[in-house]
mmCIF file of C-alpha atoms and ligand atoms in Angstrom:
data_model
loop_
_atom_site.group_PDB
_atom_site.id
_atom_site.type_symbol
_atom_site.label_atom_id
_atom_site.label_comp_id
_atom_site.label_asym_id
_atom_site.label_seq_id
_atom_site.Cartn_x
_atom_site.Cartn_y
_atom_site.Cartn_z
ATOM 1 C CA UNK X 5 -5.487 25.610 24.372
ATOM 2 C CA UNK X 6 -8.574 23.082 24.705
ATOM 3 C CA UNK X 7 -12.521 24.246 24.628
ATOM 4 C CA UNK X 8 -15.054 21.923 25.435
ATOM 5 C CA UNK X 9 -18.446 22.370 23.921
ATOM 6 C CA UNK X 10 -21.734 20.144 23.672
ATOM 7 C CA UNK X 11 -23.802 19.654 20.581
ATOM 8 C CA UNK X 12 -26.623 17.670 21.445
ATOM 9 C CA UNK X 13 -25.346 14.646 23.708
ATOM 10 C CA UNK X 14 -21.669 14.477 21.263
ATOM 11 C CA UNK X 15 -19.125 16.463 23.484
ATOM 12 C CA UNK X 16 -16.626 18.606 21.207
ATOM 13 C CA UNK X 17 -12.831 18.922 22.089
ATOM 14 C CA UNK X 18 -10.910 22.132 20.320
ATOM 15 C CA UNK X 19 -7.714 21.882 20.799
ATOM 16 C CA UNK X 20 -4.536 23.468 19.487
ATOM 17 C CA UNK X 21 -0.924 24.852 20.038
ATOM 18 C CA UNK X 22 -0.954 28.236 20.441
ATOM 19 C CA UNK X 23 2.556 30.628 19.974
ATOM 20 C CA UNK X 24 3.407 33.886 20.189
ATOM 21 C CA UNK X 25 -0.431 34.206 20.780
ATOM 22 C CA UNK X 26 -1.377 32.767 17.899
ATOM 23 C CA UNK X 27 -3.871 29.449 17.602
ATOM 24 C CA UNK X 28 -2.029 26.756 15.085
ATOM 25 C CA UNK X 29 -4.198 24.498 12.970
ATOM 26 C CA UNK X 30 -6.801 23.843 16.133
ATOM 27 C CA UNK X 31 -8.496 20.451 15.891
ATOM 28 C CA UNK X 32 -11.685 18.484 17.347
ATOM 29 C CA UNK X 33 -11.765 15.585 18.986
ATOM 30 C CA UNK X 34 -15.372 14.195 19.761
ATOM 31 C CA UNK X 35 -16.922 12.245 22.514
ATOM 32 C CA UNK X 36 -20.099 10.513 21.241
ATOM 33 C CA UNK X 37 -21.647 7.820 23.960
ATOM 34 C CA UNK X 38 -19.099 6.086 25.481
ATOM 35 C CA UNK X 39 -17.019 6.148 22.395
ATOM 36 C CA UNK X 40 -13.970 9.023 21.632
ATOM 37 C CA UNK X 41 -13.928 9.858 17.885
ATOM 38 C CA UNK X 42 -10.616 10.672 17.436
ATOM 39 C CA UNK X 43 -7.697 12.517 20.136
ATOM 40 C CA UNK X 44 -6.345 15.492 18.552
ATOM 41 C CA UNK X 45 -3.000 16.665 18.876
ATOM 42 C CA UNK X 46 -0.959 15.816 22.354
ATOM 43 C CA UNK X 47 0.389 19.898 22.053
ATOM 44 C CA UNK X 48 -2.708 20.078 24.433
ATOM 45 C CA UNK X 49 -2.129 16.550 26.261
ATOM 46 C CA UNK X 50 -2.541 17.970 29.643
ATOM 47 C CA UNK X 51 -5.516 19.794 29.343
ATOM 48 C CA UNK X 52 -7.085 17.542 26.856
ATOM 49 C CA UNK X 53 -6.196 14.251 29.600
ATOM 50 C CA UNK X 54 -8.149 16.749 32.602
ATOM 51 C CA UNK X 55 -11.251 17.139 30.935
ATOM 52 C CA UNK X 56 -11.452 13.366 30.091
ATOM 53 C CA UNK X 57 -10.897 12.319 33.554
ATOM 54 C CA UNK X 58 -14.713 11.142 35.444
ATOM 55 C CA UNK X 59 -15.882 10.720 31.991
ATOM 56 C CA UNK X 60 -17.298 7.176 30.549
ATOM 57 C CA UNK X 61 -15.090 6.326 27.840
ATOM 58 C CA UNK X 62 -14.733 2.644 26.466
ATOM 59 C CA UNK X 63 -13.336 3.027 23.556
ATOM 60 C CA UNK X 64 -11.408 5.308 21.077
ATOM 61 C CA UNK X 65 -11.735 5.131 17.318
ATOM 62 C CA UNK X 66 -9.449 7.710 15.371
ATOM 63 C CA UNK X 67 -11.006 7.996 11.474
ATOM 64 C CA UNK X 68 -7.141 7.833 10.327
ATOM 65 C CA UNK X 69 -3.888 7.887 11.340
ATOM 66 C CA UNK X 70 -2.499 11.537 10.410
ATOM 67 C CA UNK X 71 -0.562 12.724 13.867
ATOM 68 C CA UNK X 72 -3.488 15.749 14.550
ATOM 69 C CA UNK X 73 -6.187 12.917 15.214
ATOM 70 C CA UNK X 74 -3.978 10.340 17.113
ATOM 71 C CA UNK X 75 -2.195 12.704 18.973
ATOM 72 C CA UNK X 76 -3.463 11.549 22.718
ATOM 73 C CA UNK X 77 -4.246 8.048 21.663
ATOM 74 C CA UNK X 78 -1.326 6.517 24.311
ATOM 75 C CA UNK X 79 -2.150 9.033 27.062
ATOM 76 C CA UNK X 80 -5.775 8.317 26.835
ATOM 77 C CA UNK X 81 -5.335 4.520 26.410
ATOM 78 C CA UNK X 82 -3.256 4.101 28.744
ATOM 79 C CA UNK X 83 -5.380 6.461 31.323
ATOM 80 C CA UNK X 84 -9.074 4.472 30.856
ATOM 81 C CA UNK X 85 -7.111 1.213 29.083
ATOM 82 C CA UNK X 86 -9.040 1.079 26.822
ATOM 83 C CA UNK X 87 -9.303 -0.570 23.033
ATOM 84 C CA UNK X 88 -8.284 1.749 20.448
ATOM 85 C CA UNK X 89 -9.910 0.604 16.467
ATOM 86 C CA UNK X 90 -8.985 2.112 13.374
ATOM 87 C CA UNK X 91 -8.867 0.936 9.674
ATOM 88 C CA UNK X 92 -6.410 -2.273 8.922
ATOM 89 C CA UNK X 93 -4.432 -0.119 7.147
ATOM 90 C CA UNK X 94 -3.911 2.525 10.322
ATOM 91 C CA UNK X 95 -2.753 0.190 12.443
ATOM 92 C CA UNK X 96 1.396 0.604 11.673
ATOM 93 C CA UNK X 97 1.504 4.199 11.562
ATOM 94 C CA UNK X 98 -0.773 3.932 15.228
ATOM 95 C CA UNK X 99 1.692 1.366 16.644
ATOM 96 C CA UNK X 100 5.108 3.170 15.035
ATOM 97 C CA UNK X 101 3.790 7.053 14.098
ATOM 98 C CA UNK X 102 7.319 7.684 13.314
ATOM 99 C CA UNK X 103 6.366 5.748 10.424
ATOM 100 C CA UNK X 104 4.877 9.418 8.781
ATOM 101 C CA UNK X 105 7.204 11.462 7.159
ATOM 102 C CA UNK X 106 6.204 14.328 9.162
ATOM 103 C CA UNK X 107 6.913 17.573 7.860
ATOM 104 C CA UNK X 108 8.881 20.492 9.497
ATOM 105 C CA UNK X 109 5.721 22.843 10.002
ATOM 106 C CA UNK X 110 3.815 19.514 11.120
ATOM 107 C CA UNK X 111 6.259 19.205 13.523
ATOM 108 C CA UNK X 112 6.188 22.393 15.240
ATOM 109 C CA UNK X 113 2.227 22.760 15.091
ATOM 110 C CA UNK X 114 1.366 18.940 15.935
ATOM 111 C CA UNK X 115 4.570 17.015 17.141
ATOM 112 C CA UNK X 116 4.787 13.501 16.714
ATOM 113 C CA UNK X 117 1.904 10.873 18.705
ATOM 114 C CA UNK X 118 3.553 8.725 21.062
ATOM 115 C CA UNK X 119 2.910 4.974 20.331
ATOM 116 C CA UNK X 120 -0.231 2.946 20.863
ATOM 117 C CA UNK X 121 -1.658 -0.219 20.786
ATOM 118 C CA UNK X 122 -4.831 -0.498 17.681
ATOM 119 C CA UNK X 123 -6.864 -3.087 16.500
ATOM 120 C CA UNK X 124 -8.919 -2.978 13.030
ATOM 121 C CA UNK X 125 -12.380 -2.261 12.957
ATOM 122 C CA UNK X 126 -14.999 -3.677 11.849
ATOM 123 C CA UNK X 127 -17.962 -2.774 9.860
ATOM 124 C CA UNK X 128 -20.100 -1.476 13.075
ATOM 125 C CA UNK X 129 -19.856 -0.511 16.442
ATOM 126 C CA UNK X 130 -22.256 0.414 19.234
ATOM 127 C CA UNK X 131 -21.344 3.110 21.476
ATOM 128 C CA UNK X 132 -23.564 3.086 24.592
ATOM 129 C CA UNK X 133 -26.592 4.051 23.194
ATOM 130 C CA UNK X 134 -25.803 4.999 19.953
ATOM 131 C CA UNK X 135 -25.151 2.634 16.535
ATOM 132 C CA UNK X 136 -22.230 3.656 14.370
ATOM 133 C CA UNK X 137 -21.718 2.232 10.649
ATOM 134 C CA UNK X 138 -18.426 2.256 9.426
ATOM 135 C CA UNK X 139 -17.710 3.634 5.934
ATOM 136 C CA UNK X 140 -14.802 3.029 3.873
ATOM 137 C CA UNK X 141 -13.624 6.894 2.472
ATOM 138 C CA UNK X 142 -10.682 7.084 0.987
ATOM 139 C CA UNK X 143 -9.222 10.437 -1.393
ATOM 140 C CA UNK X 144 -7.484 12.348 2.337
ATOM 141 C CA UNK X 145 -5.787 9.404 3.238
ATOM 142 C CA UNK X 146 -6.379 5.072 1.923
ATOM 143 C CA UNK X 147 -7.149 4.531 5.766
ATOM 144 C CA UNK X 148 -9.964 7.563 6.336
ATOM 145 C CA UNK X 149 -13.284 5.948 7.745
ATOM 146 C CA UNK X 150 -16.158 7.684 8.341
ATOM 147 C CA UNK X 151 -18.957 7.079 10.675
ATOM 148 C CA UNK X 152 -22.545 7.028 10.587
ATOM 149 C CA UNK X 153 -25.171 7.227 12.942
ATOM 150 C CA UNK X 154 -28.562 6.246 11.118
ATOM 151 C CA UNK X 155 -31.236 6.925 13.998
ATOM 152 C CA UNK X 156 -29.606 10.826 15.037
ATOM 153 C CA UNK X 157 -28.318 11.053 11.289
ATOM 154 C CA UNK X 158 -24.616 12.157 12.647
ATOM 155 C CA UNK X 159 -21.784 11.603 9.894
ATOM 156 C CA UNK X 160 -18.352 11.991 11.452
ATOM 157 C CA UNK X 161 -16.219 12.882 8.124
ATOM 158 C CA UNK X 162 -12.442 13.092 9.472
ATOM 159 C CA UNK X 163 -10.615 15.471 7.408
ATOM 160 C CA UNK X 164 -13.058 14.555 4.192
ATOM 161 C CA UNK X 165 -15.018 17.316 4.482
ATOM 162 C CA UNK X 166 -13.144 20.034 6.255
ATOM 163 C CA UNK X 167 -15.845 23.180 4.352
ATOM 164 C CA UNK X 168 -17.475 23.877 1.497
ATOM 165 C CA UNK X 169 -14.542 25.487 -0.066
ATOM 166 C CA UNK X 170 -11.551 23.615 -2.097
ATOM 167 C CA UNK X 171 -8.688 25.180 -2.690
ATOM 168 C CA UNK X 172 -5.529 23.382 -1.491
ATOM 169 C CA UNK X 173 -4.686 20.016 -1.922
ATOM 170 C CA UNK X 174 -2.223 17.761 0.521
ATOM 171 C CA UNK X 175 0.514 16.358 -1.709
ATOM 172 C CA UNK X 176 -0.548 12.798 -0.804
ATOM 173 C CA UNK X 177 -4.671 13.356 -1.612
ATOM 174 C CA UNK X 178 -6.468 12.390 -4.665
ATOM 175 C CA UNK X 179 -8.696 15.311 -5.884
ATOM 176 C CA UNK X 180 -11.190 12.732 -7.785
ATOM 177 C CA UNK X 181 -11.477 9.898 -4.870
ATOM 178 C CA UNK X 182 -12.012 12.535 -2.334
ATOM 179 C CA UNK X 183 -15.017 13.969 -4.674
ATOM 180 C CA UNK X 184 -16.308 10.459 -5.737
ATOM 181 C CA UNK X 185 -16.110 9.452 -1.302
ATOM 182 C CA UNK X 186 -18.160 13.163 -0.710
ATOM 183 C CA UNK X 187 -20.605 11.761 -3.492
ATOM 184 C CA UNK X 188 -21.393 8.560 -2.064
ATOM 185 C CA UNK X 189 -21.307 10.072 1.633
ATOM 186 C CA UNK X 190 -24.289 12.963 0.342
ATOM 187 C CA UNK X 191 -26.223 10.227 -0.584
ATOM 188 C CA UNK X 192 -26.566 9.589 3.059
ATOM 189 C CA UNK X 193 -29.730 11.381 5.053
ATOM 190 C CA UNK X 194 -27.732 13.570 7.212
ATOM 191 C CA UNK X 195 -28.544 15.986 9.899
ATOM 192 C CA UNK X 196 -25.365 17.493 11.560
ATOM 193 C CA UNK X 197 -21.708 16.404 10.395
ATOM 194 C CA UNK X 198 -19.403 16.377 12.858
ATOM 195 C CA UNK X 199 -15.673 17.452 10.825
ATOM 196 C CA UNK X 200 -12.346 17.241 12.919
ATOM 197 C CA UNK X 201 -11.899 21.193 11.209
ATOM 198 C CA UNK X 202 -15.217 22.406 11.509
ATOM 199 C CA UNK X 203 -16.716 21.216 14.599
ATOM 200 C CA UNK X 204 -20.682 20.611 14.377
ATOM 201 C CA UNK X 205 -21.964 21.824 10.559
ATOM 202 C CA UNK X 206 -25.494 21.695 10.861
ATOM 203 C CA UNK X 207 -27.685 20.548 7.693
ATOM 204 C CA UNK X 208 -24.928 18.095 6.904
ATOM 205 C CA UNK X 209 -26.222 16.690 3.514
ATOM 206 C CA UNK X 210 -26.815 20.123 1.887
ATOM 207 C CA UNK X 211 -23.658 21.249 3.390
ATOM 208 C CA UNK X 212 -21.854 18.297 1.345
ATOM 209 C CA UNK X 213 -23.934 18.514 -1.549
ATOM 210 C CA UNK X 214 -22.699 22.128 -1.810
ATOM 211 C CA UNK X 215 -18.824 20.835 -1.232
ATOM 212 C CA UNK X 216 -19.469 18.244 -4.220
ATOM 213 C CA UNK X 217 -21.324 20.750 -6.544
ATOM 214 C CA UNK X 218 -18.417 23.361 -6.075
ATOM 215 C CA UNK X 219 -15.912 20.613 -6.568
ATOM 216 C CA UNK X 220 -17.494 19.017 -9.646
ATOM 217 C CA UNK X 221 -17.825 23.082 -11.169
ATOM 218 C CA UNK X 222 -13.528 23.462 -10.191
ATOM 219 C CA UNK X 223 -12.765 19.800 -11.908
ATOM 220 C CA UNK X 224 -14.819 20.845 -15.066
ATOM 221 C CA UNK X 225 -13.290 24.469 -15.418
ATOM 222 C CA UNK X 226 -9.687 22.772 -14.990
ATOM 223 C CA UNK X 227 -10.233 20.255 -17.465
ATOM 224 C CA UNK X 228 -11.613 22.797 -20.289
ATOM 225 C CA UNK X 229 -8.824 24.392 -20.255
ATOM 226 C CA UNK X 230 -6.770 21.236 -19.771
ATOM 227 C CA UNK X 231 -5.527 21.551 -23.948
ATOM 228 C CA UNK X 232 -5.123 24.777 -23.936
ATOM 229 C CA UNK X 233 -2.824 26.074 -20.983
ATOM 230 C CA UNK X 234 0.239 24.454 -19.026
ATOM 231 C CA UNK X 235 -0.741 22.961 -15.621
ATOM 232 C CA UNK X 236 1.097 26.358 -13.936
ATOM 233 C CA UNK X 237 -0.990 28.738 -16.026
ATOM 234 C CA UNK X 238 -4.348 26.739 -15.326
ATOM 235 C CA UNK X 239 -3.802 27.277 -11.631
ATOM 236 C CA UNK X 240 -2.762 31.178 -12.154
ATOM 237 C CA UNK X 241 -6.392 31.559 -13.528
ATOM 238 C CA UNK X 242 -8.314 29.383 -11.667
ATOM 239 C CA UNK X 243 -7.201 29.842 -8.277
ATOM 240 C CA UNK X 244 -4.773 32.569 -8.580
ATOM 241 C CA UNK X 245 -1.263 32.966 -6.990
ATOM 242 C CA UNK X 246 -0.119 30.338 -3.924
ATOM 243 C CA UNK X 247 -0.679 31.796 -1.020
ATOM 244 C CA UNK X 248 -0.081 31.766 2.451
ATOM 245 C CA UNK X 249 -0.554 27.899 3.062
ATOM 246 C CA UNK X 250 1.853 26.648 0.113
ATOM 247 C CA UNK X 251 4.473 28.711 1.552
ATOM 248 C CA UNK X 252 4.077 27.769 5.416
ATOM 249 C CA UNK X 253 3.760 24.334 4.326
ATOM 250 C CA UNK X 254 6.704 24.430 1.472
ATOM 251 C CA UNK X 255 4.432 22.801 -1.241
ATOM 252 C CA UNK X 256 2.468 19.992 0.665
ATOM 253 C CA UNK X 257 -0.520 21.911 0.687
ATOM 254 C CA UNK X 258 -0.547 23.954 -2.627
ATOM 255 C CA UNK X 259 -3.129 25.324 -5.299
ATOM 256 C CA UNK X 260 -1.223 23.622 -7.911
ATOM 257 C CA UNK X 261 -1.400 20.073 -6.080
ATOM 258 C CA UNK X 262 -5.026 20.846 -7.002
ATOM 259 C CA UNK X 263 -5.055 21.484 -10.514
ATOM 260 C CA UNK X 264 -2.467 18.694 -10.816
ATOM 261 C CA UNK X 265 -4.568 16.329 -9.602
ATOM 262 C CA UNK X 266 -7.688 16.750 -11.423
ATOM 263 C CA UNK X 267 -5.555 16.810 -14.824
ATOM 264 C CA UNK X 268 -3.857 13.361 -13.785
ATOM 265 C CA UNK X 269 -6.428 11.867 -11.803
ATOM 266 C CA UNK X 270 -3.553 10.723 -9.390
ATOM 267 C CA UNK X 271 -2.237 12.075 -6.038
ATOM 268 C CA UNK X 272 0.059 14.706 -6.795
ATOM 269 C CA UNK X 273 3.469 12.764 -5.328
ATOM 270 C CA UNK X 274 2.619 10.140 -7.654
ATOM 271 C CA UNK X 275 3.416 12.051 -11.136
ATOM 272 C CA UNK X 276 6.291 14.041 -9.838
HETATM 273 ZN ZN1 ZN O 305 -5.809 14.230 8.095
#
């Protein structure tokens, strides 16, 4: 399933697997100038590859290298041949994605990205018409960028922002970095914030303003009750029972990755 939409002049890509009539985990995929911001997941290669085709594109930039934002990355460079630029530390996972230690349910929803040929990018980048700053934004992943466009006051946030909400936590993310990155990035004059979950969220800086306010209210509750409660118990009161998501995804998105986070300070498949 793909769904092409226009904010503005950025074109927005939804795509996604769907089974049994059911959408899985649908992603964006943005076209901004002549410049695609990420490719999504290649369980809608075909369709994603049509409505690319007659289209300017010089370039690709993915904002890191999990297998829902690099998914068309060959198909599409290989298509336009075109550069593809990520973060230095991107670059193995884009060249070998078998690299990732993809999980069962990742599998089935996502499948693996075929390989591809990345260089690193560097601090800026122009995008016919359009001036992108490159910001180093660690916490989802050590090789997340996000990118900025000062003069339309777009921020592209990857999977940084992904709501206002926070509730589950990927095994591999750091709670604290990911809320010290959103602090920095709201310090930012931002219009519309373009997230590879959300699509277009207009009034971008109050929007991640809120996201850092919530998260600085869950890390304080969690920590007051950090001497009085086991980590298990915290989580029971805070954010209730695991739901839906920790099952599907046996753990690597849990409630208790969470609250084990914020009491460490540490990824949560660092202390365990
Ligand atoms: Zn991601």
């Amino acid at each position: 399933m793909l769904k092409v939409s226009e904010q503005g002049p950025v074109t927005l890509f939804y795509m996604g697997r769907s089974l049994l009539g059911f959408l899985l985990y649908p992603v964006y995929a943005f076209l901004a100038g002549d410049t695609l911001i990420d490719t999504g997941t290649n369980r809608a290669d075909r369709e994603f590859l049509s409505v690319l085709k007659g289209r300017k594109i010089k370039k690709i930039v993915n904002t890191h290298h999990h297998e829902d934002h690099i998914g068309n990355n060959a198909d599409v460079q290989n298509l336009f041949e075109i550069p593809i630029y990520a973060h230095p530390s991107a670059l193995r996972y884009l060249e070998n994605p078998r690299l990732s230690d993809l999980r069962f349910y990742q599998r089935i929803v996502w499948d693996w990205p075929k390989r591809s040929q990345p260089m690193a990018i560097g601090s800026y980048f122009d995008a016919d018409g359009f001036h992108f700053d490159v910001i180093n934004s660690p916490g989802h992943t050590d090789d997340h960028i996000c990118l900025y466009e000062p003069d339309r006051k777009w921020l592209f946030t990857g999977d940084l922002f992904c709501g206002t909400t926070f509730i589950y936590l990927r095994q591999d993310e750091n709670y604290l970095q990911i809320l010290e990155t959103l602090k920095k990035l709201s310090r930012l004059e931002i219009n519309t914030v373009f997230c590879n979950l959300k699509g277009a969220v207009p009034n971008g800086k109050e929007a991640l303003l809120k996201k850092v306010a919530r998260m600085e209210r869950l890390r304080d509750d969690v920590l007051a009750l950090k001497e009085e409660l086991p980590p298990d118990k915290i989580r029971q009161k805070i954010l209730g029972q695991e739901g839906f998501m920790g099952v599907v995804t046996r753990g690597h998105y849990s409630k208790q990755n969470t609250i084990d986070s914020i009491l460490s300070g540490k990824r949560p498949d660092q202390i365990r």
